[in-house]
Amino acid sequence: MKYVTGLHCIKCGKEYEADPERYLCDDCEDGILDVDYDYQKIMAEWSKEDLKANPDQRIWRFEPLLPIKPETEKPKLAVGDTPVYNSPVLAEEFGIKKLIIKDDGLNPTASLKDRASAMAVVKAQEADAKTVACSSTGNAASSLAGNIASMGGRMNAVIFVPDRAPAGKLAQLLIYGADVVSVKGSYEEAFYLSAEAIKKWGWYNRNAAINPYLVEGKKTVSLELAEQLEWEMPDWLVFSVGDGCTIAGAYKGLYDLKQIGFIDRIPRLLGVQAEGCAPITEAFRTGEELEVTAENTIADSIAVGKPRNWLKAVRAIRDSAGEMINVSDDQILAMMRNLGKKTGIFGEPAGVAGMAGLKKAAAEGIIKRDQSAAVVITGNGLKDVKNARRAAGNPIEVEPDLEKLTAIFVEQGVT
Amino acid sequence: MKYVTGLHCIKCGKEYEADPERYLCDDCEDGILDVDYDYQKIMAEWSKEDLKANPDQRIWRFEPLLPIKPETEKPKLAVGDTPVYNSPVLAEEFGIKKLIIKDDGLNPTASLKDRASAMAVVKAQEADAKTVACSSTGNAASSLAGNIASMGGRMNAVIFVPDRAPAGKLAQLLIYGADVVSVKGSYEEAFYLSAEAIKKWGWYNRNAAINPYLVEGKKTVSLELAEQLEWEMPDWLVFSVGDGCTIAGAYKGLYDLKQIGFIDRIPRLLGVQAEGCAPITEAFRTGEELEVTAENTIADSIAVGKPRNWLKAVRAIRDSAGEMINVSDDQILAMMRNLGKKTGIFGEPAGVAGMAGLKKAAAEGIIKRDQSAAVVITGNGLKDVKNARRAAGNPIEVEPDLEKLTAIFVEQGVT
């Protein structure tokens, strides 16, 4: 960790050594930590040209800005290097100047969370831990299980899920060979059992909300985007927001790049929550402490009523002169179909919520007609076929008869 | 099409001009065509260094070996550039020297078929067609719908499916905005209705078995693999086999590379079919004409009882001094879990059938201990969660109680 100078608490500022098992501030409740770098030294020793010449296309190409020891073995999955598309069609539809879409659902386990989980596998090794644990039924769990599996049997993932977890999500975890503990109880009970177990067996804790290193993995999404855009940043950068880690990580990446002079401005961040679960939007608007809310949305990956990283997220959005906005489930479902139809990108509900928010922000004049925006699709729609089916509408039904088909096509204007 | 000299029938040798709508030989039944190139000219004008310097990572980087006009607009999805992994763990388990795995399930619509469908979108434009049609519920259809969508509304896909098509597969097609015609009848009835409709409305025909250009798209999988392996070919290259197009395409790519001197030998091809549907293996073994079989396998993407491209496939495997082998559904399901657990790659049943065949071929001594092999995972497991669940086994079930969890962990040797 050549350039890491330490950690600091985002609440009280207290500094800590960058120990891989240092998760939280000792003095503050919810005292989330942030990783500090020696930007002057990085500037002196690393350039855009060095980066360009690096043949490693995975997230590890940004090593000078990552809190890892160069010699630690990386999980083998090819995390990162997800495609960026320019969509003039949707830009025109939304009434903005330019629209860039980054499809992070094309990561190896099909979500942005691979970036954090790959980091967890590295940091666990640096903490001499063979087992990494996680309590989730979602993308954090599946990405952890996949990245652990890619170590070829030398490490182990233990995943705690409530017994209501859907069969499909269980399948991904079990295929990756994780020890999956199905807890007969609520999500809270699964979470607390995992916390006790982590403490008892000394496993490494893959919880992006409290583990400061995982956010550093997530920030590679904006490092990568900036490089792909040849360091020309858009006016706005849009993310869906659940527990706040992803948008906070994205901001951290942009902040880092500005400090070392790779970009000259940080885009304004637009954070998008689901109407049925928007505690961070509320805290952003009121300026008060976060109030826990219900979790009423189909966008399960951002359905977080008690987000741990809300303060980091709110500060990131404020510091970027950004905004927050909420979208309805219907707007999300409509956007799944619109995005698929106009771009060939199939996102899960939380994955396209950012895009639905961008459309709304443009309609409300938050994003202006002469402004550009980039949005990250955070997860693949194949992860949630049930909601895709709700979004997708119905096929044309017909007997096997060309005349009947012709009549329907004429009626519907297909040909 | 700077280097394309024409087409020839693989049965009678009759030559044709490379018209985008030339599908089959006029004189032969099932007269599949192959695309010919001026290899001397390519050798004189294109080098490995030129390729290396090409910043386009998509399949279009191989343009001199593709039957396309340079100026034709490409679909925007980032098809190709899928990762290659080295798995010493599985090589040791199977008892071979080296094992390379290419995960083609990380293509934009999650299967190798994106390579053919992207080509279909290009060739349709060259034929002045705005609509491309396809009769399938599988990866051919979803990849076509996705690649058409990425044109931003300027083109249209019409997909014919039998009304028993599973909801999940329909979802992907409808999300991409295809006109999906659900035919009240069997797959055959859907196929014949599509053929009539294609004829009536003059749509472009995306049927890899008869359209010679689509196989040229598929061949990019071996062009890409060869470049990623720095032109050092393994002893064996393994594919699952359904209608025969993919393995025939892979061979064509290798043949092209050998003709222009980029590789010095063609690996032996191992074709793998499912025991419940193995007409090509039978034809390969008997040397007789293909006999149509039933389609009894969970590996739906290779369940083709009447494969159109069997002759091309059989010849490719013979010309490479290769072999064919069959695997059971149980072997496929076991390999889904083994592959997931040891590598973090989640393949669909047809996607991992090749890997199951590789294991069997090694056990039977077809692939020797001192030989290397590469295998392509052709589709993503998220496409078929139902079978993944069958493969994946069960979680540990426990009350929310640390003592009970401890007892189970001790019993099962988890910690």
Short mmCIF file of N, CA, C and O in Angstrom, two decimals, chain B residues 84 96 98-102 112 218-226 229 233-241 246-255 257 263 265-272 316-317 320-324 354-355 357-358 361 367 371-377:
data_model
loop_
_atom_site.label_atom_id
_atom_site.label_comp_id
_atom_site.label_asym_id
_atom_site.label_seq_id
_atom_site.Cartn_x
_atom_site.Cartn_y
_atom_site.Cartn_z
N VAL B 84 -10.61 -14.76 -20.51
CA VAL B 84 -9.98 -16.08 -20.56
C VAL B 84 -9.30 -16.33 -19.22
O VAL B 84 -8.62 -15.45 -18.70
N ILE B 96 -5.05 -33.22 -16.67
CA ILE B 96 -4.42 -32.74 -17.91
C ILE B 96 -3.40 -31.66 -17.56
O ILE B 96 -3.34 -31.20 -16.41
N LYS B 98 -2.88 -28.48 -18.73
CA LYS B 98 -3.27 -27.07 -18.61
C LYS B 98 -4.70 -26.92 -19.08
O LYS B 98 -5.10 -27.57 -20.05
N LEU B 99 -5.46 -26.07 -18.40
CA LEU B 99 -6.85 -25.85 -18.79
C LEU B 99 -7.14 -24.35 -18.88
O LEU B 99 -6.98 -23.61 -17.91
N ILE B 100 -7.58 -23.95 -20.05
CA ILE B 100 -7.97 -22.56 -20.30
C ILE B 100 -9.49 -22.52 -20.46
O ILE B 100 -10.06 -23.35 -21.17
N ILE B 101 -10.12 -21.55 -19.81
CA ILE B 101 -11.58 -21.41 -19.91
C ILE B 101 -11.91 -20.02 -20.43
O ILE B 101 -11.44 -19.03 -19.87
N LYS B 102 -12.70 -19.96 -21.48
CA LYS B 102 -13.17 -18.66 -22.00
C LYS B 102 -14.64 -18.52 -21.66
O LYS B 102 -15.45 -19.36 -22.06
N LEU B 112 -22.64 -16.68 -26.36
CA LEU B 112 -21.79 -16.63 -27.56
C LEU B 112 -22.58 -16.18 -28.79
O LEU B 112 -22.00 -15.61 -29.71
N LYS B 218 -19.61 -16.22 -35.55
CA LYS B 218 -19.26 -17.17 -34.49
C LYS B 218 -17.77 -17.47 -34.45
O LYS B 218 -17.20 -17.72 -33.39
N LYS B 219 -17.13 -17.45 -35.61
CA LYS B 219 -15.71 -17.81 -35.63
C LYS B 219 -14.85 -16.83 -34.85
O LYS B 219 -13.73 -17.16 -34.47
N THR B 220 -15.39 -15.62 -34.60
CA THR B 220 -14.59 -14.66 -33.83
C THR B 220 -14.23 -15.20 -32.46
O THR B 220 -13.28 -14.74 -31.84
N VAL B 221 -14.97 -16.21 -31.96
CA VAL B 221 -14.62 -16.75 -30.65
C VAL B 221 -13.23 -17.40 -30.69
O VAL B 221 -12.46 -17.28 -29.74
N SER B 222 -12.89 -18.04 -31.81
CA SER B 222 -11.55 -18.64 -31.84
C SER B 222 -10.49 -17.64 -32.28
O SER B 222 -9.34 -17.73 -31.85
N LEU B 223 -10.87 -16.67 -33.10
CA LEU B 223 -9.91 -15.60 -33.43
C LEU B 223 -9.47 -14.90 -32.14
O LEU B 223 -8.29 -14.67 -31.88
N GLU B 224 -10.48 -14.59 -31.32
CA GLU B 224 -10.23 -13.86 -30.08
C GLU B 224 -9.41 -14.70 -29.10
O GLU B 224 -8.46 -14.21 -28.47
N LEU B 225 -9.82 -15.96 -28.96
CA LEU B 225 -9.09 -16.85 -28.06
C LEU B 225 -7.62 -16.96 -28.47
O LEU B 225 -6.73 -16.89 -27.62
N ALA B 226 -7.40 -17.13 -29.76
CA ALA B 226 -6.01 -17.27 -30.24
C ALA B 226 -5.20 -16.03 -29.91
O ALA B 226 -4.05 -16.13 -29.44
N LEU B 229 -4.40 -15.92 -26.23
CA LEU B 229 -3.37 -16.91 -25.86
C LEU B 229 -2.04 -16.61 -26.55
O LEU B 229 -1.13 -17.44 -26.55
N MET B 233 -1.52 -22.14 -29.40
CA MET B 233 -2.76 -22.90 -29.31
C MET B 233 -2.61 -24.12 -28.38
O MET B 233 -1.55 -24.74 -28.32
N PRO B 234 -3.70 -24.44 -27.66
CA PRO B 234 -3.69 -25.65 -26.83
C PRO B 234 -3.79 -26.89 -27.74
O PRO B 234 -4.06 -26.78 -28.93
N ASP B 235 -3.59 -28.07 -27.13
CA ASP B 235 -3.71 -29.30 -27.92
C ASP B 235 -5.17 -29.55 -28.33
O ASP B 235 -5.43 -30.07 -29.40
N TRP B 236 -6.08 -29.21 -27.45
CA TRP B 236 -7.51 -29.45 -27.71
C TRP B 236 -8.32 -28.18 -27.50
O TRP B 236 -7.99 -27.36 -26.64
N LEU B 237 -9.40 -28.06 -28.29
CA LEU B 237 -10.36 -26.97 -28.09
C LEU B 237 -11.74 -27.62 -28.03
O LEU B 237 -12.11 -28.38 -28.92
N VAL B 238 -12.49 -27.29 -26.98
CA VAL B 238 -13.71 -28.04 -26.66
C VAL B 238 -14.96 -27.15 -26.75
O VAL B 238 -14.96 -26.04 -26.19
N PHE B 239 -15.98 -27.65 -27.43
CA PHE B 239 -17.27 -26.95 -27.51
C PHE B 239 -18.41 -27.94 -27.31
O PHE B 239 -18.32 -29.08 -27.78
N SER B 240 -19.48 -27.47 -26.71
CA SER B 240 -20.72 -28.24 -26.78
C SER B 240 -21.29 -28.08 -28.19
O SER B 240 -21.03 -27.07 -28.85
N VAL B 241 -22.05 -29.07 -28.65
CA VAL B 241 -22.52 -29.09 -30.03
C VAL B 241 -24.05 -29.28 -30.06
O VAL B 241 -24.56 -30.24 -29.47
N THR B 246 -21.61 -23.66 -34.14
CA THR B 246 -20.59 -23.02 -33.32
C THR B 246 -19.24 -23.69 -33.49
O THR B 246 -18.22 -23.03 -33.71
N ILE B 247 -19.22 -25.03 -33.43
CA ILE B 247 -17.94 -25.71 -33.57
C ILE B 247 -17.42 -25.56 -35.00
O ILE B 247 -16.21 -25.42 -35.22
N ALA B 248 -18.34 -25.54 -35.98
CA ALA B 248 -17.92 -25.32 -37.37
C ALA B 248 -17.33 -23.91 -37.53
O ALA B 248 -16.31 -23.72 -38.20
N GLY B 249 -17.97 -22.95 -36.88
CA GLY B 249 -17.46 -21.58 -36.92
C GLY B 249 -16.11 -21.47 -36.25
O GLY B 249 -15.20 -20.80 -36.75
N ALA B 250 -15.97 -22.12 -35.10
CA ALA B 250 -14.69 -22.09 -34.39
C ALA B 250 -13.58 -22.65 -35.28
O ALA B 250 -12.48 -22.11 -35.35
N TYR B 251 -13.89 -23.75 -35.98
CA TYR B 251 -12.89 -24.35 -36.88
C TYR B 251 -12.53 -23.38 -38.00
O TYR B 251 -11.35 -23.21 -38.34
N LYS B 252 -13.55 -22.74 -38.54
CA LYS B 252 -13.30 -21.79 -39.64
C LYS B 252 -12.33 -20.70 -39.20
O LYS B 252 -11.42 -20.32 -39.94
N GLY B 253 -12.52 -20.20 -37.99
CA GLY B 253 -11.61 -19.17 -37.48
C GLY B 253 -10.18 -19.68 -37.38
O GLY B 253 -9.22 -18.99 -37.74
N LEU B 254 -10.03 -20.90 -36.88
CA LEU B 254 -8.70 -21.49 -36.74
C LEU B 254 -8.06 -21.72 -38.11
O LEU B 254 -6.87 -21.47 -38.33
N TYR B 255 -8.89 -22.20 -39.04
CA TYR B 255 -8.42 -22.44 -40.41
C TYR B 255 -7.92 -21.13 -41.03
O TYR B 255 -6.82 -21.08 -41.60
N LEU B 257 -6.85 -18.48 -39.51
CA LEU B 257 -5.62 -18.02 -38.84
C LEU B 257 -4.41 -18.81 -39.32
O LEU B 257 -3.32 -18.26 -39.45
N ILE B 263 -1.28 -18.61 -36.68
CA ILE B 263 -1.02 -19.77 -35.82
C ILE B 263 -0.38 -20.86 -36.69
O ILE B 263 -0.56 -20.87 -37.91
N ARG B 265 -0.61 -24.28 -35.90
CA ARG B 265 -1.35 -25.55 -35.92
C ARG B 265 -2.77 -25.31 -35.42
O ARG B 265 -3.03 -24.40 -34.64
N ILE B 266 -3.66 -26.16 -35.89
CA ILE B 266 -5.06 -26.10 -35.47
C ILE B 266 -5.24 -27.11 -34.34
O ILE B 266 -4.88 -28.28 -34.50
N PRO B 267 -5.77 -26.68 -33.19
CA PRO B 267 -5.98 -27.65 -32.10
C PRO B 267 -6.98 -28.72 -32.52
O PRO B 267 -7.80 -28.50 -33.43
N ARG B 268 -6.92 -29.87 -31.89
CA ARG B 268 -7.92 -30.91 -32.13
C ARG B 268 -9.23 -30.47 -31.48
O ARG B 268 -9.24 -30.03 -30.33
N LEU B 269 -10.32 -30.60 -32.20
CA LEU B 269 -11.62 -30.18 -31.66
C LEU B 269 -12.28 -31.35 -30.95
O LEU B 269 -12.33 -32.46 -31.48
N LEU B 270 -12.78 -31.08 -29.77
CA LEU B 270 -13.62 -32.06 -29.08
C LEU B 270 -15.04 -31.51 -29.07
O LEU B 270 -15.30 -30.45 -28.47
N GLY B 271 -15.94 -32.22 -29.75
CA GLY B 271 -17.35 -31.82 -29.77
C GLY B 271 -18.11 -32.63 -28.74
O GLY B 271 -17.96 -33.84 -28.66
N VAL B 272 -18.94 -31.94 -27.95
CA VAL B 272 -19.65 -32.62 -26.87
C VAL B 272 -21.15 -32.47 -27.05
O VAL B 272 -21.66 -31.35 -27.14
N ALA B 316 -15.40 -30.43 -39.77
CA ALA B 316 -14.47 -29.61 -38.97
C ALA B 316 -13.75 -30.46 -37.94
O ALA B 316 -12.53 -30.38 -37.79
N ILE B 317 -14.51 -31.31 -37.28
CA ILE B 317 -13.92 -32.13 -36.22
C ILE B 317 -12.95 -33.15 -36.84
O ILE B 317 -11.83 -33.34 -36.36
N SER B 320 -9.72 -31.60 -38.02
CA SER B 320 -8.82 -31.21 -36.92
C SER B 320 -8.27 -32.45 -36.20
O SER B 320 -7.60 -32.31 -35.18
N ALA B 321 -8.58 -33.63 -36.74
CA ALA B 321 -8.20 -34.88 -36.05
C ALA B 321 -8.82 -34.93 -34.66
O ALA B 321 -8.20 -35.38 -33.69
N GLY B 322 -10.06 -34.45 -34.57
CA GLY B 322 -10.72 -34.34 -33.28
C GLY B 322 -11.58 -35.55 -32.92
O GLY B 322 -11.48 -36.61 -33.54
N GLU B 323 -12.41 -35.35 -31.92
CA GLU B 323 -13.26 -36.42 -31.39
C GLU B 323 -14.61 -35.86 -30.99
O GLU B 323 -14.76 -34.66 -30.83
N MET B 324 -15.57 -36.78 -30.82
CA MET B 324 -16.84 -36.39 -30.23
C MET B 324 -17.16 -37.30 -29.06
O MET B 324 -16.74 -38.46 -29.02
N GLY B 354 -19.63 -28.72 -22.55
CA GLY B 354 -18.28 -28.91 -23.10
C GLY B 354 -17.29 -29.26 -22.02
O GLY B 354 -16.44 -30.15 -22.17
N MET B 355 -17.40 -28.59 -20.89
CA MET B 355 -16.49 -28.85 -19.77
C MET B 355 -16.71 -30.27 -19.22
O MET B 355 -15.74 -30.98 -18.89
N GLY B 357 -17.74 -32.78 -20.94
CA GLY B 357 -17.15 -33.67 -21.94
C GLY B 357 -15.64 -33.71 -21.86
O GLY B 357 -15.01 -34.76 -22.03
N LEU B 358 -15.05 -32.58 -21.58
CA LEU B 358 -13.59 -32.50 -21.43
C LEU B 358 -13.14 -33.41 -20.28
O LEU B 358 -12.19 -34.19 -20.41
N ALA B 361 -13.47 -36.96 -21.41
CA ALA B 361 -12.45 -37.30 -22.40
C ALA B 361 -11.08 -37.50 -21.75
O ALA B 361 -10.29 -38.35 -22.17
N ILE B 367 -8.04 -37.21 -24.09
CA ILE B 367 -7.10 -36.11 -23.82
C ILE B 367 -6.07 -36.65 -22.82
O ILE B 367 -6.43 -37.17 -21.77
N GLN B 371 -1.31 -33.16 -22.14
CA GLN B 371 -1.90 -32.25 -23.12
C GLN B 371 -2.66 -31.10 -22.46
O GLN B 371 -3.12 -31.21 -21.33
N SER B 372 -2.78 -30.03 -23.23
CA SER B 372 -3.51 -28.85 -22.76
C SER B 372 -4.84 -28.76 -23.50
O SER B 372 -4.99 -29.29 -24.59
N ALA B 373 -5.80 -28.07 -22.89
CA ALA B 373 -7.10 -27.91 -23.53
C ALA B 373 -7.69 -26.54 -23.20
O ALA B 373 -7.42 -25.98 -22.13
N ALA B 374 -8.48 -26.03 -24.13
CA ALA B 374 -9.26 -24.82 -23.86
C ALA B 374 -10.72 -25.16 -24.09
O ALA B 374 -11.05 -25.95 -24.97
N VAL B 375 -11.58 -24.57 -23.28
CA VAL B 375 -13.02 -24.83 -23.41
C VAL B 375 -13.76 -23.50 -23.36
O VAL B 375 -13.35 -22.59 -22.63
N VAL B 376 -14.81 -23.39 -24.16
CA VAL B 376 -15.59 -22.15 -24.18
C VAL B 376 -16.93 -22.39 -23.48
O VAL B 376 -17.67 -23.32 -23.84
N ILE B 377 -17.21 -21.57 -22.47
CA ILE B 377 -18.51 -21.60 -21.79
C ILE B 377 -19.43 -20.70 -22.63
O ILE B 377 -19.21 -19.50 -22.70
#
